[in-house]
Amino acid sequence: MTQTSEATAAAEQPKPSRSRRPSVHRAWFVAAVTFVTIIGAAAFRSLPGLLIDPLHQDFGWSRGTIGAAVSINLALYGLTAPFAAALMDRFGIRRVVAVALTVIAVGSGLTVWMTAAWQLLLCWGLLVGLGSGSMALAFAATVTNRWFTARRGLVSGILTAGSASGQLIFLPLLSWMVETYDWRPAAVTVALAALAVVPFVWLLLRDHPADVGLKPYGAKEFVPKPAPVTGAARRTLTVLSSAVRTGPFWLLAGTFAICGASTNGLIQTHFVPAAHDHGMPITAAASLLAVIGVFDVVGTIASGWFTDRFEPRRLLAVYYALRGISLLFLPMLLAPSVHPPMIFFIVFYGLDWVATVPPTLALCREHYGEDSAIVFGWVLASHQVGAALVAFLGGVTRDVFGSYDMVWYASGTLCAAAALMALVIRRRPAVPVPVPVAA
């Protein structure tokens, strides 16, 4: 080749742009859409505690009956989650989440016309429970596992905080509606909030980085999109069959059951009626619950940051121990008005609300690898079973004894047991890297 042709070829080579700055990775946009979706879906998580007294007054149903509907909802929320994770592998995240939001909207909307307790069990218990289970934390776990290799702890913390952010947005609004008008406008608002998120999911969410030709955030190599996995139910049960043979699964499931019992089942369901028993207005009690959501966002994101840097099982032990101590003091703090010790409890408890999720997710990934999202779905199922039991038993206890005090003390004791269980979880030994032998 002559010098002239070489010079021409060199001139025709594309030159890298020095002024071009690296763009934000698409994974962060997917995480943002997931966050907004979880916020929209969180409306239905804010309503059960506000419905107990109005439904009791309107229909004369006992708190145990209403608690049974919430119990079914919470149980299905957890039991559906592992199957939803497998369905996302089969049909894609967008389809599963869009259908789930629609089912939530239908179930919440139909409660406006109910006249019997079995209809509450069907609409709020069955339909909203099934829809919410597909929108459970397994959704956040699937997005995190597919789109992120680095910063997984931080991302899981942010996405988990989405539920608390939704609670912060919707609780004051829904409590104002219930107090000023009726519980029915609040139920319709929940239905409309779920429907409003569907277009965002369908238009903006993508199932896998390979769909847009990208590597997962932090990955060094391109990851091809896996083929759709058939037999979602079979795979879910197969993963469960394998996981139950390991000790860490039972310890994680046990601690997370106590987590659900002391949060969704106890505080989220019974705090407002318990505070109302002591003369506090419903709007004031709901506002305190919303403030828990404010500090939950801070605590969960911080927990994700800590999980990337510290041993997850020790973090879990600290979180459960602090939560148990705070619950033991709660019966002494309930009063007709808001006072500084109650505010301290709200801030303290809010920071610890779902801070347990990032380290629990990290331990699932450590022990179960590619199946961690489904395993976490089963661990989440135990979380919701624990929540369901306390949602029901809390209502029954209030009916029988006229007070929630026994439930607070029992939950605080269980949290102490969860702290000990977390410390028993063993670290998975590192797989040794083979060293080539010199010839």
Coordinates of C-alpha atoms in Angstrom, one line a residue:
M1 CA 0.0 0.0 0.0
T2 CA 1.4 3.4 -0.9
Q3 CA 1.9 6.2 1.6
T4 CA -0.9 8.2 0.0
S5 CA -3.5 5.4 0.3
E6 CA -2.3 4.8 3.9
A7 CA -2.8 8.4 4.8
T8 CA -6.3 8.4 3.1
A9 CA -7.3 5.3 5.0
A10 CA -6.1 6.8 8.3
A11 CA -8.0 10.0 7.6
E12 CA -11.2 7.9 7.0
Q13 CA -11.0 6.1 10.3
P14 CA -13.6 7.4 12.8
K15 CA -12.0 9.5 15.6
P16 CA -13.3 9.1 19.2
S17 CA -15.1 12.1 20.5
R18 CA -13.3 13.6 23.4
S19 CA -16.2 15.9 24.4
R20 CA -18.7 13.0 24.7
R21 CA -19.6 12.2 28.3
P22 CA -20.8 8.8 29.4
S23 CA -24.6 8.6 29.5
V24 CA -26.5 7.3 32.4
H25 CA -26.9 3.5 32.2
R26 CA -30.4 2.4 31.2
A27 CA -30.5 0.2 34.3
W28 CA -31.1 3.3 36.4
F29 CA -34.1 4.3 34.3
V30 CA -35.6 0.8 34.7
A31 CA -35.0 1.1 38.5
A32 CA -36.8 4.5 38.4
V33 CA -39.8 3.1 36.6
T34 CA -39.9 0.1 39.1
F35 CA -39.7 2.6 42.0
V36 CA -42.7 4.6 40.6
T37 CA -44.6 1.4 40.0
I38 CA -44.1 0.3 43.6
I39 CA -45.1 3.7 44.8
G40 CA -48.4 3.5 42.8
A41 CA -49.1 0.0 44.0
A42 CA -48.4 1.0 47.6
A43 CA -51.8 2.7 47.8
F44 CA -53.5 -0.6 48.6
R45 CA -50.9 -1.3 51.4
S46 CA -52.0 2.0 53.1
L47 CA -55.7 1.3 53.3
P48 CA -56.4 -1.8 55.5
G49 CA -55.6 -0.2 58.8
L50 CA -57.9 2.7 57.9
L51 CA -60.8 0.4 57.1
I52 CA -61.2 -1.5 60.4
D53 CA -63.2 1.0 62.3
P54 CA -65.3 2.3 59.4
L55 CA -66.3 -1.2 58.3
H56 CA -67.0 -2.2 61.9
Q57 CA -69.4 0.9 62.2
D58 CA -71.0 0.5 58.7
F59 CA -71.7 -3.2 58.7
G60 CA -71.3 -4.3 62.3
W61 CA -68.6 -6.8 61.4
S62 CA -66.2 -7.8 64.2
R63 CA -62.6 -6.7 64.0
G64 CA -61.7 -10.4 63.8
T65 CA -63.7 -10.8 60.6
I66 CA -62.2 -7.7 59.1
G67 CA -58.8 -8.9 60.2
A68 CA -59.4 -12.2 58.5
A69 CA -59.8 -10.4 55.1
V70 CA -56.6 -8.5 55.7
S71 CA -55.0 -11.8 56.8
I72 CA -56.0 -13.5 53.5
N73 CA -54.6 -10.5 51.6
L74 CA -51.3 -10.6 53.4
A75 CA -51.0 -14.4 53.1
L76 CA -51.7 -14.4 49.3
Y77 CA -49.3 -11.4 49.0
G78 CA -46.6 -13.7 50.2
L79 CA -47.6 -17.0 48.7
T80 CA -48.0 -15.6 45.2
A81 CA -44.6 -13.9 45.2
P82 CA -42.4 -17.0 44.4
F83 CA -44.7 -18.0 41.5
A84 CA -44.7 -14.4 40.3
A85 CA -40.9 -14.4 40.1
A86 CA -41.1 -17.6 38.0
L87 CA -43.8 -16.1 35.8
M88 CA -41.6 -13.1 35.2
D89 CA -39.0 -15.5 33.9
R90 CA -41.6 -17.1 31.6
F91 CA -43.7 -14.2 30.3
G92 CA -41.6 -11.1 31.2
I93 CA -41.7 -8.5 33.9
R94 CA -44.0 -6.1 31.9
R95 CA -46.8 -8.5 31.3
V96 CA -46.9 -9.9 34.8
V97 CA -46.8 -6.5 36.5
A98 CA -49.4 -4.9 34.2
V99 CA -51.9 -7.8 34.8
A100 CA -51.2 -7.6 38.6
L101 CA -52.0 -3.9 38.7
T102 CA -55.2 -4.5 36.8
V103 CA -56.3 -7.2 39.2
I104 CA -55.6 -4.9 42.2
A105 CA -57.7 -2.2 40.6
V106 CA -60.7 -4.6 40.0
G107 CA -60.5 -6.0 43.5
S108 CA -60.4 -2.6 45.2
G109 CA -63.1 -1.1 43.0
L110 CA -65.6 -3.9 43.6
T111 CA -65.5 -3.3 47.3
V112 CA -67.6 -0.2 46.8
W113 CA -70.7 -2.4 46.1
M114 CA -70.1 -5.1 48.8
T115 CA -72.8 -5.8 51.3
A116 CA -71.6 -9.0 53.0
A117 CA -68.4 -10.1 54.8
W118 CA -67.7 -12.8 52.2
Q119 CA -67.4 -10.2 49.5
L120 CA -64.8 -8.4 51.6
L121 CA -62.9 -11.7 51.8
L122 CA -63.2 -12.2 48.0
C123 CA -62.4 -8.7 46.8
W124 CA -59.9 -7.4 49.3
G125 CA -58.6 -10.7 50.5
L126 CA -58.4 -12.8 47.3
L127 CA -58.2 -10.4 44.3
V128 CA -56.1 -7.7 45.9
G129 CA -54.0 -10.3 47.6
L130 CA -53.2 -12.1 44.3
G131 CA -52.4 -8.9 42.5
S132 CA -50.3 -7.5 45.3
G133 CA -48.4 -10.8 45.5
S134 CA -47.2 -10.3 41.9
M135 CA -46.2 -6.8 42.9
A136 CA -44.3 -8.0 45.9
L137 CA -40.6 -7.5 46.7
A138 CA -39.8 -10.4 44.3
F139 CA -40.5 -7.8 41.6
A140 CA -37.7 -5.6 43.0
A141 CA -35.4 -8.6 43.4
T142 CA -35.9 -9.7 39.8
V143 CA -35.2 -6.2 38.4
T144 CA -32.1 -5.9 40.7
N145 CA -30.7 -9.3 39.7
R146 CA -31.2 -8.8 36.0
W147 CA -30.2 -5.2 35.5
F148 CA -27.4 -4.7 38.2
T149 CA -24.2 -6.5 39.0
A150 CA -22.8 -3.6 41.0
R151 CA -24.7 -1.6 43.6
R152 CA -27.2 -4.4 44.2
G153 CA -27.6 -3.6 47.9
L154 CA -28.2 0.1 47.3
V155 CA -30.7 -0.6 44.5
S156 CA -32.6 -3.2 46.5
G157 CA -32.8 -0.6 49.4
I158 CA -34.1 2.1 47.1
L159 CA -36.7 -0.1 45.5
T160 CA -37.8 -1.4 48.9
A161 CA -38.2 2.2 50.1
G162 CA -40.7 2.7 47.2
S163 CA -43.4 1.0 49.3
A164 CA -42.7 3.4 52.2
S165 CA -42.7 6.4 49.8
G166 CA -46.2 5.3 48.5
Q167 CA -47.4 5.0 52.1
L168 CA -46.1 8.5 52.8
I169 CA -48.0 9.9 49.7
F170 CA -51.3 8.0 50.2
L171 CA -51.8 7.6 53.9
P172 CA -52.6 11.2 54.7
L173 CA -54.8 11.5 51.6
L174 CA -56.7 8.2 52.3
S175 CA -57.2 9.0 56.0
W176 CA -58.6 12.4 55.1
M177 CA -61.0 10.8 52.7
V178 CA -62.2 8.2 55.2
E179 CA -62.6 10.9 57.9
T180 CA -64.2 13.5 55.8
Y181 CA -66.3 11.5 53.4
D182 CA -66.4 7.7 53.6
W183 CA -64.2 4.6 53.1
R184 CA -65.6 4.1 49.5
P185 CA -63.8 7.1 47.9
A186 CA -60.6 5.8 49.4
A187 CA -61.1 2.4 47.8
V188 CA -61.8 4.0 44.4
T189 CA -58.6 6.1 44.8
V190 CA -56.6 2.9 45.3
A191 CA -58.1 1.4 42.2
L192 CA -57.3 4.5 40.1
A193 CA -53.8 4.7 41.4
A194 CA -53.1 1.1 40.4
L195 CA -54.5 1.7 36.9
A196 CA -52.6 4.9 36.4
V197 CA -49.3 3.0 36.7
V198 CA -50.0 0.4 34.0
P199 CA -49.1 2.7 31.0
F200 CA -45.7 3.5 32.6
V201 CA -45.0 -0.2 33.1
W202 CA -46.0 -1.2 29.6
L203 CA -44.2 1.7 27.7
L204 CA -41.0 2.2 29.8
L205 CA -40.1 -1.0 31.6
R206 CA -37.9 -3.6 29.8
D207 CA -37.4 -7.2 30.8
H208 CA -33.7 -7.6 30.4
P209 CA -30.6 -5.5 29.5
A210 CA -30.1 -7.6 26.3
D211 CA -33.5 -6.2 25.0
V212 CA -31.7 -2.9 24.5
G213 CA -28.3 -4.3 23.7
L214 CA -26.7 -3.4 27.0
K215 CA -24.7 -5.2 29.7
P216 CA -26.1 -5.1 33.3
Y217 CA -24.8 -2.2 35.3
G218 CA -21.4 -3.0 36.6
A219 CA -21.0 -6.2 34.4
K220 CA -17.7 -6.7 32.5
E221 CA -19.3 -8.8 29.8
F222 CA -22.5 -8.8 27.8
V223 CA -25.2 -11.2 29.3
P224 CA -27.5 -12.7 26.7
K225 CA -31.2 -12.8 27.5
P226 CA -32.1 -16.3 28.7
A227 CA -34.8 -18.2 26.9
P228 CA -38.2 -18.1 28.5
V229 CA -38.4 -20.7 31.2
T230 CA -41.4 -23.0 30.8
G231 CA -43.2 -24.7 33.7
A232 CA -43.1 -21.7 36.0
A233 CA -45.0 -23.5 38.8
R234 CA -42.8 -26.6 38.5
R235 CA -39.7 -24.6 38.7
T236 CA -40.9 -22.6 41.7
L237 CA -41.7 -25.8 43.6
T238 CA -38.4 -27.4 42.5
V239 CA -36.5 -24.4 43.9
L240 CA -38.4 -24.6 47.1
S241 CA -37.8 -28.4 47.4
S242 CA -34.1 -27.7 47.1
A243 CA -34.0 -24.7 49.4
V244 CA -35.9 -26.4 52.3
R245 CA -33.0 -28.9 52.6
T246 CA -30.7 -26.1 53.7
G247 CA -30.5 -24.5 57.1
P248 CA -30.1 -20.9 55.9
F249 CA -33.6 -21.1 54.2
W250 CA -35.4 -21.9 57.5
L251 CA -33.5 -19.2 59.4
L252 CA -34.2 -16.6 56.8
A253 CA -37.8 -17.7 56.6
G254 CA -38.2 -17.6 60.3
T255 CA -36.7 -14.2 60.8
F256 CA -38.7 -12.7 57.9
A257 CA -41.9 -14.2 59.3
I258 CA -41.3 -12.3 62.5
C259 CA -40.4 -9.2 60.4
G260 CA -43.8 -9.4 58.7
A261 CA -45.6 -10.0 62.0
S262 CA -44.1 -6.9 63.6
T263 CA -44.6 -4.6 60.6
N264 CA -47.4 -5.3 58.1
G265 CA -49.4 -7.5 60.4
L266 CA -49.0 -5.4 63.5
I267 CA -48.2 -1.7 63.0
Q268 CA -49.6 -1.2 59.5
T269 CA -52.8 -3.0 60.3
H270 CA -53.5 -2.2 63.9
F271 CA -51.6 1.0 64.9
V272 CA -54.3 3.4 63.7
P273 CA -57.2 1.6 65.5
A274 CA -55.0 1.1 68.6
A275 CA -54.1 4.8 68.7
H276 CA -57.8 5.6 68.1
D277 CA -58.7 3.4 71.2
H278 CA -56.6 5.8 73.3
G279 CA -58.5 8.9 71.9
M280 CA -56.2 9.9 69.1
P281 CA -58.0 11.1 65.9
I282 CA -57.7 8.7 62.9
T283 CA -56.0 11.4 60.8
A284 CA -53.4 12.1 63.4
A285 CA -52.7 8.3 63.8
A286 CA -52.5 7.9 60.0
S287 CA -50.1 10.9 59.8
L288 CA -47.8 9.2 62.3
L289 CA -47.9 6.0 60.2
A290 CA -47.0 8.2 57.2
V291 CA -44.1 9.7 59.1
I292 CA -42.8 6.1 59.6
G293 CA -42.8 5.9 55.8
V294 CA -40.6 9.0 55.6
F295 CA -37.9 7.5 57.8
D296 CA -38.4 4.1 56.3
V297 CA -37.1 5.5 53.0
V298 CA -34.0 6.8 54.8
G299 CA -33.5 3.7 56.8
T300 CA -33.9 1.2 53.9
I301 CA -31.6 3.1 51.5
A302 CA -29.0 3.3 54.3
S303 CA -29.5 -0.4 55.0
G304 CA -28.7 -1.1 51.3
W305 CA -25.6 1.0 51.6
F306 CA -24.6 -0.9 54.8
T307 CA -25.3 -4.2 53.1
D308 CA -22.7 -3.5 50.4
R309 CA -20.1 -3.0 53.2
F310 CA -20.9 -5.1 56.2
E311 CA -21.9 -8.6 57.0
P312 CA -25.6 -9.0 56.4
R313 CA -26.4 -11.4 59.2
R314 CA -25.0 -9.0 61.8
L315 CA -27.0 -6.2 60.4
L316 CA -30.2 -8.3 60.6
A317 CA -29.5 -9.1 64.3
V318 CA -29.1 -5.4 65.1
Y319 CA -32.2 -4.4 63.2
Y320 CA -34.4 -7.0 64.9
A321 CA -33.1 -6.3 68.4
L322 CA -33.7 -2.6 68.1
R323 CA -37.2 -3.2 66.7
G324 CA -38.1 -5.5 69.6
I325 CA -37.0 -2.9 72.2
S326 CA -39.1 -0.2 70.6
L327 CA -42.3 -2.4 70.5
L328 CA -41.9 -3.2 74.3
F329 CA -42.2 0.5 75.0
L330 CA -45.1 1.3 72.6
P331 CA -48.0 0.5 75.0
M332 CA -46.7 3.2 77.4
L333 CA -46.6 5.8 74.6
L334 CA -50.1 5.6 73.2
A335 CA -52.1 8.7 74.2
P336 CA -54.9 11.0 72.9
S337 CA -52.4 13.5 71.5
V338 CA -49.0 13.3 69.8
H339 CA -46.1 13.9 72.3
P340 CA -42.3 13.9 71.9
P341 CA -41.7 10.2 73.1
M342 CA -44.2 9.0 70.5
I343 CA -42.4 11.0 67.8
F344 CA -39.2 9.4 68.9
F345 CA -40.7 6.0 68.6
I346 CA -42.1 6.8 65.1
V347 CA -38.7 8.0 63.9
F348 CA -36.8 5.1 65.5
Y349 CA -39.3 2.4 64.3
G350 CA -39.4 4.0 60.8
L351 CA -35.7 3.7 60.3
D352 CA -36.0 0.0 61.1
W353 CA -39.3 -0.8 59.2
V354 CA -38.0 -2.7 56.2
A355 CA -34.3 -2.2 56.7
T356 CA -34.2 -6.0 57.0
V357 CA -34.9 -6.5 53.2
P358 CA -31.5 -5.6 51.7
P359 CA -29.4 -7.9 54.0
T360 CA -32.0 -10.7 53.6
L361 CA -31.8 -10.3 49.8
A362 CA -28.0 -10.4 50.0
L363 CA -28.0 -13.6 52.0
C364 CA -30.4 -15.2 49.5
R365 CA -28.0 -14.3 46.7
E366 CA -25.1 -15.6 48.7
H367 CA -26.6 -19.0 49.3
Y368 CA -28.8 -19.6 46.3
G369 CA -27.3 -17.8 43.3
E370 CA -29.4 -17.7 40.2
D371 CA -32.5 -19.0 42.1
S372 CA -32.2 -16.3 44.7
A373 CA -35.2 -14.3 43.4
I374 CA -37.5 -17.3 43.7
V375 CA -36.0 -18.3 47.0
F376 CA -36.6 -14.8 48.3
G377 CA -40.1 -15.1 47.0
W378 CA -40.6 -18.0 49.4
V379 CA -38.9 -16.2 52.2
L380 CA -41.2 -13.3 51.5
A381 CA -44.1 -15.8 51.7
S382 CA -43.1 -16.6 55.2
H383 CA -43.0 -12.8 55.9
Q384 CA -46.6 -12.5 54.8
V385 CA -47.8 -15.6 56.6
G386 CA -46.4 -14.1 59.8
A387 CA -48.1 -10.8 59.0
A388 CA -51.4 -12.6 58.2
L389 CA -51.4 -14.4 61.5
V390 CA -50.8 -11.2 63.5
A391 CA -53.3 -9.2 61.5
F392 CA -56.0 -11.8 62.4
L393 CA -54.8 -12.5 66.0
G394 CA -54.4 -8.8 66.7
G395 CA -58.1 -8.2 65.8
V396 CA -59.2 -11.2 67.9
T397 CA -57.1 -10.1 70.9
R398 CA -58.7 -6.6 70.7
D399 CA -62.2 -8.2 70.6
V400 CA -61.5 -10.5 73.5
F401 CA -59.4 -8.3 75.9
G402 CA -60.4 -4.8 74.7
S403 CA -56.7 -3.9 74.3
Y404 CA -53.7 -4.4 72.0
D405 CA -51.1 -4.5 74.8
M406 CA -50.6 -8.2 74.7
V407 CA -49.8 -8.1 71.0
W408 CA -47.2 -5.4 71.4
Y409 CA -45.3 -7.3 74.1
A410 CA -45.5 -10.7 72.2
S411 CA -44.2 -9.1 69.0
G412 CA -41.3 -7.5 70.9
T413 CA -40.3 -10.8 72.3
L414 CA -40.4 -12.4 68.9
C415 CA -38.1 -9.8 67.5
A416 CA -35.5 -10.7 70.1
A417 CA -35.7 -14.3 69.0
A418 CA -35.3 -13.2 65.4
A419 CA -32.1 -11.4 66.3
L420 CA -30.6 -14.6 67.7
M421 CA -31.7 -16.6 64.6
A422 CA -30.0 -14.1 62.3
L423 CA -26.7 -14.6 64.1
V424 CA -27.0 -18.4 63.7
I425 CA -27.0 -18.1 59.9
R426 CA -23.6 -19.4 58.6
R427 CA -21.6 -17.7 56.0
R428 CA -21.3 -19.6 52.8
P429 CA -17.6 -20.7 52.3
A430 CA -15.9 -19.1 49.3
V431 CA -15.4 -21.4 46.3
P432 CA -11.6 -21.8 45.9
V433 CA -10.2 -20.7 42.6
P434 CA -8.1 -23.4 41.0
V435 CA -4.4 -22.4 40.6
P436 CA -2.7 -23.6 37.4
V437 CA 0.1 -25.9 38.1
A438 CA 3.3 -25.1 36.3
A439 CA 4.5 -27.7 33.9

